[in-house]
Amino acid sequence: VAAVSAVDVWKVYGSGEAQVMALASITTRFEKGRFTAIMGPSGSGKSTLMHCLAGLDTVTRGMIHIGETPLTGMNDTQLTKLRRNQIGFVFQQFNLLPTLTAEENMLLPLSIAGRKVDPEWFETIVTTVGLKDRLGHRPTQLSGGQQQRVACARALLARPDVIFADEPTGNLDSRAGADVLSFLRNSVHEHGQTIIMVTHDPVAASYADHVIFLADGRMVDELSAPTAEGVL
Ligand code: ADP
Ligand code: ADP
């Protein structure tokens, strides 16, 4: 079973003359333990696809599964529960709470879900993300790269089946971006996690195991073991 799969997914926004076909017949599988990048020009449907795969938006037609669970047909309560327990998010803007420390930010989703963190797992994540000596810092006391690593740690600590990352390096310089991407890739390969990342940056995509390309809402190509040159 794939971590996430889409079968003949269509997404149409609006109606009548204002209709926009954002996704057209997308069929693809995101395998467990794989780091996949979704690439394509602006307006090609990357965000829409990610939002539909993560249950943040509904599809017009087609089926999406997270593992064996069909997303289509779930009500809001079921979707919220699924997002809380099976899905993690990393955003371009980090989305950390400014009044909380790095550690409090990392643990927040778990405490909201009423779950306890496994101390060993906490240690593993905090060590690999290189934030052990920054746990008591607030976001404003951290660099952009450190803030994004806090956000990655927050997503990974809940041990979701899938992490969705939306332009995670969009606000970072290339060195900080490389740190975040190395960490995401290592965590996929060491812990069998699954990451689906939207990016328009070929260098970022080159860290992925697999890249799919969108154009005008359609999947037009895919590539395994990409290099930055191959992705361009
Ligand atoms: P990308 O992430 O690749 O830039 P998007 O998924 O944001 O692309 O957008 C795909 C298409 O859908 C674009 O034509 C965009 O204008 C349109 N679109 C996205 N969101 C909405 C919305 N909420 N309402 C109407 N059209 C939308
Ligand atoms: P780590 O801290 O995980 O050891 P590095 O940042 O040294 O990671 O890079 C890990 C791997 O990422 C290396 O094997 C290298 O091939 C690859 N890598 C590093 N920089 C880039 C880059 N700019 N583009 C693509 N791959 C890169």
mmCIF file of C-alpha atoms and ligand atoms in Angstrom:
data_model
loop_
_atom_site.group_PDB
_atom_site.id
_atom_site.type_symbol
_atom_site.label_atom_id
_atom_site.label_comp_id
_atom_site.label_asym_id
_atom_site.label_seq_id
_atom_site.Cartn_x
_atom_site.Cartn_y
_atom_site.Cartn_z
ATOM 1 C CA VAL A 1 0.000 0.000 0.000
ATOM 2 C CA ALA A 2 1.312 3.463 -0.925
ATOM 3 C CA ALA A 3 1.563 6.117 1.813
ATOM 4 C CA VAL A 4 -0.678 8.331 -0.304
ATOM 5 C CA SER A 5 -2.362 7.639 -3.598
ATOM 6 C CA ALA A 6 -4.452 9.634 -6.025
ATOM 7 C CA VAL A 7 -6.640 8.078 -8.695
ATOM 8 C CA ASP A 8 -8.098 10.253 -11.455
ATOM 9 C CA VAL A 9 -8.197 13.363 -9.276
ATOM 10 C CA TRP A 10 -9.809 16.485 -10.715
ATOM 11 C CA LYS A 11 -10.203 19.854 -9.051
ATOM 12 C CA VAL A 12 -12.316 22.643 -10.467
ATOM 13 C CA TYR A 13 -12.578 26.002 -8.703
ATOM 14 C CA GLY A 14 -15.555 28.290 -9.231
ATOM 15 C CA SER A 15 -18.373 27.833 -11.689
ATOM 16 C CA GLY A 16 -19.626 29.086 -15.060
ATOM 17 C CA GLU A 17 -17.269 31.444 -16.846
ATOM 18 C CA ALA A 18 -15.062 31.831 -13.774
ATOM 19 C CA GLN A 19 -14.271 28.123 -13.730
ATOM 20 C CA VAL A 20 -10.613 27.155 -13.280
ATOM 21 C CA MET A 21 -9.481 23.575 -13.807
ATOM 22 C CA ALA A 22 -6.659 23.357 -11.261
ATOM 23 C CA LEU A 23 -6.117 19.576 -11.491
ATOM 24 C CA ALA A 24 -6.962 17.265 -14.365
ATOM 25 C CA SER A 25 -6.923 13.496 -14.008
ATOM 26 C CA ILE A 26 -4.001 13.146 -11.612
ATOM 27 C CA THR A 27 -3.123 9.519 -10.903
ATOM 28 C CA THR A 28 -0.019 8.800 -8.867
ATOM 29 C CA ARG A 29 1.356 6.931 -5.845
ATOM 30 C CA PHE A 30 3.569 8.310 -3.086
ATOM 31 C CA GLU A 31 5.430 5.281 -1.766
ATOM 32 C CA LYS A 32 6.145 4.712 1.907
ATOM 33 C CA GLY A 33 9.593 5.823 2.981
ATOM 34 C CA ARG A 34 10.085 7.963 -0.092
ATOM 35 C CA PHE A 35 10.807 11.678 -0.370
ATOM 36 C CA THR A 36 8.824 13.025 -3.324
ATOM 37 C CA ALA A 37 8.936 16.527 -4.756
ATOM 38 C CA ILE A 38 6.083 18.075 -6.714
ATOM 39 C CA MET A 39 7.387 20.601 -9.235
ATOM 40 C CA GLY A 40 5.891 22.840 -11.879
ATOM 41 C CA PRO A 41 5.505 26.476 -12.837
ATOM 42 C CA SER A 42 3.425 28.908 -10.821
ATOM 43 C CA GLY A 43 -0.268 28.144 -11.266
ATOM 44 C CA SER A 44 0.336 24.551 -12.404
ATOM 45 C CA GLY A 45 -1.639 23.098 -9.471
ATOM 46 C CA LYS A 46 1.083 22.132 -6.990
ATOM 47 C CA SER A 47 -0.545 23.706 -3.938
ATOM 48 C CA THR A 48 -3.959 22.475 -4.955
ATOM 49 C CA LEU A 49 -2.657 18.925 -5.300
ATOM 50 C CA MET A 50 -0.925 19.091 -1.923
ATOM 51 C CA HIS A 51 -4.026 20.500 -0.241
ATOM 52 C CA CYS A 52 -6.202 17.782 -1.758
ATOM 53 C CA LEU A 53 -3.753 15.004 -0.806
ATOM 54 C CA ALA A 54 -3.621 16.299 2.772
ATOM 55 C CA GLY A 55 -7.380 16.589 3.118
ATOM 56 C CA LEU A 56 -7.233 20.384 3.426
ATOM 57 C CA ASP A 57 -9.359 20.744 0.320
ATOM 58 C CA THR A 58 -11.910 18.474 -1.357
ATOM 59 C CA VAL A 59 -11.535 17.048 -4.837
ATOM 60 C CA THR A 60 -14.112 17.594 -7.568
ATOM 61 C CA ARG A 61 -13.723 14.023 -8.798
ATOM 62 C CA GLY A 62 -11.471 11.051 -8.072
ATOM 63 C CA MET A 63 -10.119 9.178 -5.067
ATOM 64 C CA ILE A 64 -7.365 9.912 -2.570
ATOM 65 C CA HIS A 65 -6.129 7.424 0.016
ATOM 66 C CA ILE A 66 -3.820 8.001 2.980
ATOM 67 C CA GLY A 67 -2.535 4.476 3.473
ATOM 68 C CA GLU A 68 -5.679 2.374 3.295
ATOM 69 C CA THR A 69 -7.951 5.190 4.440
ATOM 70 C CA PRO A 70 -10.047 6.878 1.749
ATOM 71 C CA LEU A 71 -10.111 10.671 2.195
ATOM 72 C CA THR A 72 -12.967 11.200 -0.156
ATOM 73 C CA GLY A 73 -16.233 11.056 1.696
ATOM 74 C CA MET A 74 -14.786 11.840 5.126
ATOM 75 C CA ASN A 75 -16.562 14.441 7.199
ATOM 76 C CA ASP A 76 -14.783 17.372 8.879
ATOM 77 C CA THR A 77 -14.408 15.598 12.218
ATOM 78 C CA GLN A 78 -12.815 12.585 10.559
ATOM 79 C CA LEU A 79 -10.531 14.819 8.494
ATOM 80 C CA THR A 80 -9.403 16.769 11.566
ATOM 81 C CA LYS A 81 -8.605 13.540 13.377
ATOM 82 C CA LEU A 82 -6.687 12.224 10.400
ATOM 83 C CA ARG A 83 -4.669 15.436 10.063
ATOM 84 C CA ARG A 84 -3.871 15.382 13.746
ATOM 85 C CA ASN A 85 -2.672 11.807 13.892
ATOM 86 C CA GLN A 86 -1.457 10.790 10.466
ATOM 87 C CA ILE A 87 -0.243 13.953 8.754
ATOM 88 C CA GLY A 88 2.422 16.553 9.517
ATOM 89 C CA PHE A 89 2.913 19.923 7.857
ATOM 90 C CA VAL A 90 5.904 22.143 7.206
ATOM 91 C CA PHE A 91 5.180 25.550 5.668
ATOM 92 C CA GLN A 92 7.255 28.199 3.922
ATOM 93 C CA GLN A 93 6.537 30.655 6.772
ATOM 94 C CA PHE A 94 7.587 28.274 9.594
ATOM 95 C CA ASN A 95 4.337 29.058 11.512
ATOM 96 C CA LEU A 96 5.920 28.936 14.973
ATOM 97 C CA LEU A 97 4.197 30.598 17.907
ATOM 98 C CA PRO A 98 6.363 33.585 18.924
ATOM 99 C CA THR A 99 5.670 33.389 22.662
ATOM 100 C CA LEU A 100 6.654 29.725 22.978
ATOM 101 C CA THR A 101 10.157 28.274 23.149
ATOM 102 C CA ALA A 102 11.505 25.971 20.457
ATOM 103 C CA GLU A 103 10.728 22.955 22.627
ATOM 104 C CA GLU A 104 7.194 24.135 23.427
ATOM 105 C CA ASN A 105 6.558 24.786 19.746
ATOM 106 C CA MET A 106 7.781 21.292 18.864
ATOM 107 C CA LEU A 107 5.542 19.629 21.423
ATOM 108 C CA LEU A 108 2.422 21.701 20.836
ATOM 109 C CA PRO A 109 0.670 19.510 18.253
ATOM 110 C CA LEU A 110 1.157 16.458 20.466
ATOM 111 C CA SER A 111 -0.265 18.187 23.515
ATOM 112 C CA ILE A 112 -3.216 19.478 21.484
ATOM 113 C CA ALA A 113 -3.877 15.922 20.379
ATOM 114 C CA GLY A 114 -3.563 14.780 23.999
ATOM 115 C CA ARG A 115 -0.577 12.600 23.166
ATOM 116 C CA LYS A 116 2.683 12.122 25.059
ATOM 117 C CA VAL A 117 6.031 12.283 23.353
ATOM 118 C CA ASP A 118 8.292 9.241 23.483
ATOM 119 C CA PRO A 119 11.453 10.613 25.205
ATOM 120 C CA GLU A 120 13.759 8.493 23.057
ATOM 121 C CA TRP A 121 12.130 9.737 19.872
ATOM 122 C CA PHE A 122 12.333 13.328 21.136
ATOM 123 C CA GLU A 123 16.055 12.864 21.781
ATOM 124 C CA THR A 124 16.587 11.349 18.335
ATOM 125 C CA ILE A 125 14.765 14.122 16.494
ATOM 126 C CA VAL A 126 16.251 16.985 18.505
ATOM 127 C CA THR A 127 19.746 15.598 18.052
ATOM 128 C CA THR A 128 19.496 14.940 14.331
ATOM 129 C CA VAL A 129 17.928 18.320 13.701
ATOM 130 C CA GLY A 130 20.809 19.920 15.593
ATOM 131 C CA LEU A 131 18.739 21.943 18.062
ATOM 132 C CA LYS A 132 19.722 20.451 21.381
ATOM 133 C CA ASP A 133 21.230 23.665 22.694
ATOM 134 C CA ARG A 134 18.430 25.851 21.327
ATOM 135 C CA LEU A 135 15.422 24.247 22.996
ATOM 136 C CA GLY A 136 14.777 27.175 25.358
ATOM 137 C CA HIS A 137 15.074 29.814 22.640
ATOM 138 C CA ARG A 138 12.084 31.669 21.245
ATOM 139 C CA PRO A 139 11.610 31.906 17.455
ATOM 140 C CA THR A 140 12.961 35.492 17.290
ATOM 141 C CA GLN A 141 16.205 34.255 18.878
ATOM 142 C CA LEU A 142 16.675 31.687 16.100
ATOM 143 C CA SER A 143 17.836 32.046 12.499
ATOM 144 C CA GLY A 144 15.420 31.245 9.690
ATOM 145 C CA GLY A 145 17.068 27.877 9.149
ATOM 146 C CA GLN A 146 16.843 27.025 12.842
ATOM 147 C CA GLN A 147 13.188 28.073 12.903
ATOM 148 C CA GLN A 148 12.438 25.844 9.945
ATOM 149 C CA ARG A 149 14.259 22.965 11.644
ATOM 150 C CA VAL A 150 12.059 23.519 14.710
ATOM 151 C CA ALA A 151 9.050 23.320 12.394
ATOM 152 C CA CYS A 152 10.389 20.086 10.850
ATOM 153 C CA ALA A 153 11.012 18.622 14.300
ATOM 154 C CA ARG A 154 7.471 19.600 15.324
ATOM 155 C CA ALA A 155 6.087 17.755 12.305
ATOM 156 C CA LEU A 156 8.267 14.668 12.812
ATOM 157 C CA LEU A 157 7.764 14.313 16.576
ATOM 158 C CA ALA A 158 4.140 13.320 16.154
ATOM 159 C CA ARG A 159 5.351 10.403 13.984
ATOM 160 C CA PRO A 160 2.884 11.092 11.191
ATOM 161 C CA ASP A 161 2.567 8.658 8.309
ATOM 162 C CA VAL A 162 3.159 11.502 5.873
ATOM 163 C CA ILE A 163 4.719 14.951 6.041
ATOM 164 C CA PHE A 164 3.628 17.594 3.577
ATOM 165 C CA ALA A 165 6.127 20.401 3.070
ATOM 166 C CA ASP A 166 5.061 23.473 1.082
ATOM 167 C CA GLU A 167 8.119 25.343 -0.283
ATOM 168 C CA PRO A 168 9.999 24.600 2.968
ATOM 169 C CA THR A 169 13.141 26.379 1.733
ATOM 170 C CA GLY A 170 11.305 29.324 0.154
ATOM 171 C CA ASN A 171 12.388 31.755 2.882
ATOM 172 C CA LEU A 172 15.873 30.372 3.497
ATOM 173 C CA ASP A 173 19.286 31.069 2.052
ATOM 174 C CA SER A 174 20.893 28.149 0.245
ATOM 175 C CA ARG A 175 23.021 26.936 3.192
ATOM 176 C CA ALA A 176 20.064 26.918 5.599
ATOM 177 C CA GLY A 177 17.880 25.373 2.905
ATOM 178 C CA ALA A 178 20.438 22.608 2.391
ATOM 179 C CA ASP A 179 20.432 21.838 6.143
ATOM 180 C CA VAL A 180 16.651 21.537 6.212
ATOM 181 C CA LEU A 181 16.573 19.362 3.095
ATOM 182 C CA SER A 182 19.372 17.092 4.340
ATOM 183 C CA PHE A 183 17.507 16.645 7.583
ATOM 184 C CA LEU A 184 14.232 15.821 5.829
ATOM 185 C CA ARG A 185 15.965 13.372 3.532
ATOM 186 C CA ASN A 186 17.861 11.693 6.344
ATOM 187 C CA SER A 187 14.734 11.313 8.435
ATOM 188 C CA VAL A 188 12.966 9.670 5.518
ATOM 189 C CA HIS A 189 15.787 7.213 4.950
ATOM 190 C CA GLU A 190 16.575 6.461 8.590
ATOM 191 C CA HIS A 191 13.055 6.260 9.995
ATOM 192 C CA GLY A 192 11.017 5.210 6.966
ATOM 193 C CA GLN A 193 8.963 8.371 6.979
ATOM 194 C CA THR A 194 7.242 9.707 3.881
ATOM 195 C CA ILE A 195 7.610 13.274 2.693
ATOM 196 C CA ILE A 196 5.767 15.070 -0.071
ATOM 197 C CA MET A 197 7.287 18.458 -0.824
ATOM 198 C CA VAL A 198 6.060 21.191 -3.126
ATOM 199 C CA THR A 199 8.888 23.257 -4.572
ATOM 200 C CA HIS A 200 9.791 25.253 -7.636
ATOM 201 C CA ASP A 201 13.500 25.069 -6.794
ATOM 202 C CA PRO A 202 15.449 22.425 -8.782
ATOM 203 C CA VAL A 203 18.156 22.253 -6.114
ATOM 204 C CA ALA A 204 15.543 21.522 -3.443
ATOM 205 C CA ALA A 205 13.919 18.916 -5.684
ATOM 206 C CA SER A 206 17.298 17.237 -6.206
ATOM 207 C CA TYR A 207 17.233 16.114 -2.566
ATOM 208 C CA ALA A 208 14.092 14.077 -3.248
ATOM 209 C CA ASP A 209 14.026 10.422 -4.305
ATOM 210 C CA HIS A 210 11.366 11.082 -6.864
ATOM 211 C CA VAL A 211 9.942 14.141 -8.606
ATOM 212 C CA ILE A 212 6.615 14.596 -10.342
ATOM 213 C CA PHE A 213 6.037 17.514 -12.682
ATOM 214 C CA LEU A 214 2.775 19.377 -13.145
ATOM 215 C CA ALA A 215 1.789 21.710 -15.971
ATOM 216 C CA ASP A 216 -1.689 23.213 -16.295
ATOM 217 C CA GLY A 217 -3.056 20.823 -13.689
ATOM 218 C CA ARG A 218 -1.780 17.711 -15.413
ATOM 219 C CA MET A 219 1.024 15.399 -14.430
ATOM 220 C CA VAL A 220 3.362 15.690 -17.387
ATOM 221 C CA ASP A 221 6.491 13.854 -16.254
ATOM 222 C CA GLU A 222 8.201 12.067 -13.391
ATOM 223 C CA LEU A 223 11.795 11.330 -12.543
ATOM 224 C CA SER A 224 13.567 9.056 -10.048
ATOM 225 C CA ALA A 225 16.875 9.932 -8.360
ATOM 226 C CA PRO A 226 16.804 13.472 -9.719
ATOM 227 C CA THR A 227 19.774 15.800 -10.046
ATOM 228 C CA ALA A 228 19.406 19.590 -10.103
ATOM 229 C CA GLU A 229 20.417 19.587 -13.785
ATOM 230 C CA GLY A 230 17.936 16.844 -14.606
ATOM 231 C CA VAL A 231 15.112 18.698 -12.918
ATOM 232 C CA LEU A 232 15.715 22.016 -14.709
HETATM 233 P P1 ADP B 1 0.732 26.382 -7.880
HETATM 234 O O1 ADP B 1 0.762 25.939 -6.473
HETATM 235 O O2 ADP B 1 1.386 25.441 -8.827
HETATM 236 O O3 ADP B 1 1.198 27.796 -8.075
HETATM 237 P P2 ADP B 1 -2.136 26.434 -7.478
HETATM 238 O O4 ADP B 1 -2.528 25.083 -7.087
HETATM 239 O O5 ADP B 1 -2.034 27.485 -6.447
HETATM 240 O O6 ADP B 1 -0.815 26.378 -8.342
HETATM 241 O O7 ADP B 1 -3.172 26.970 -8.560
HETATM 242 C C1 ADP B 1 -3.621 26.184 -9.682
HETATM 243 C C2 ADP B 1 -4.698 26.983 -10.432
HETATM 244 O O8 ADP B 1 -5.875 27.050 -9.633
HETATM 245 C C3 ADP B 1 -4.324 28.410 -10.744
HETATM 246 O O9 ADP B 1 -4.896 28.735 -11.985
HETATM 247 C C4 ADP B 1 -4.961 29.184 -9.628
HETATM 248 O O10 ADP B 1 -5.244 30.502 -10.033
HETATM 249 C C5 ADP B 1 -6.214 28.393 -9.367
HETATM 250 N N1 ADP B 1 -6.684 28.488 -7.962
HETATM 251 C C6 ADP B 1 -5.989 28.087 -6.854
HETATM 252 N N2 ADP B 1 -6.711 28.272 -5.746
HETATM 253 C C7 ADP B 1 -7.894 28.803 -6.155
HETATM 254 C C8 ADP B 1 -9.079 29.213 -5.471
HETATM 255 N N3 ADP B 1 -9.207 29.105 -4.149
HETATM 256 N N4 ADP B 1 -10.096 29.707 -6.221
HETATM 257 C C9 ADP B 1 -9.991 29.798 -7.550
HETATM 258 N N5 ADP B 1 -8.918 29.436 -8.263
HETATM 259 C C10 ADP B 1 -7.876 28.934 -7.573
HETATM 260 P P1 ADP B 2 24.438 15.751 5.935
HETATM 261 O O1 ADP B 2 24.524 16.867 6.890
HETATM 262 O O2 ADP B 2 23.135 15.081 5.924
HETATM 263 O O3 ADP B 2 25.581 14.813 5.884
HETATM 264 P P2 ADP B 2 25.062 17.351 3.481
HETATM 265 O O4 ADP B 2 24.480 18.725 3.522
HETATM 266 O O5 ADP B 2 26.519 17.251 3.501
HETATM 267 O O6 ADP B 2 24.356 16.418 4.520
HETATM 268 O O7 ADP B 2 24.525 16.623 2.196
HETATM 269 C C1 ADP B 2 24.031 15.328 2.224
HETATM 270 C C2 ADP B 2 23.906 14.859 0.801
HETATM 271 O O8 ADP B 2 23.163 15.844 0.082
HETATM 272 C C3 ADP B 2 25.237 14.711 0.142
HETATM 273 O O9 ADP B 2 25.461 13.344 -0.138
HETATM 274 C C4 ADP B 2 25.156 15.485 -1.151
HETATM 275 O O10 ADP B 2 25.294 14.625 -2.268
HETATM 276 C C5 ADP B 2 23.750 16.046 -1.165
HETATM 277 N N1 ADP B 2 23.802 17.474 -1.430
HETATM 278 C C6 ADP B 2 24.469 18.402 -0.718
HETATM 279 N N2 ADP B 2 24.307 19.613 -1.259
HETATM 280 C C7 ADP B 2 23.503 19.442 -2.341
HETATM 281 C C8 ADP B 2 22.983 20.301 -3.331
HETATM 282 N N3 ADP B 2 23.210 21.609 -3.348
HETATM 283 N N4 ADP B 2 22.187 19.762 -4.270
HETATM 284 C C9 ADP B 2 21.927 18.451 -4.266
HETATM 285 N N5 ADP B 2 22.398 17.584 -3.371
HETATM 286 C C10 ADP B 2 23.192 18.067 -2.434
#
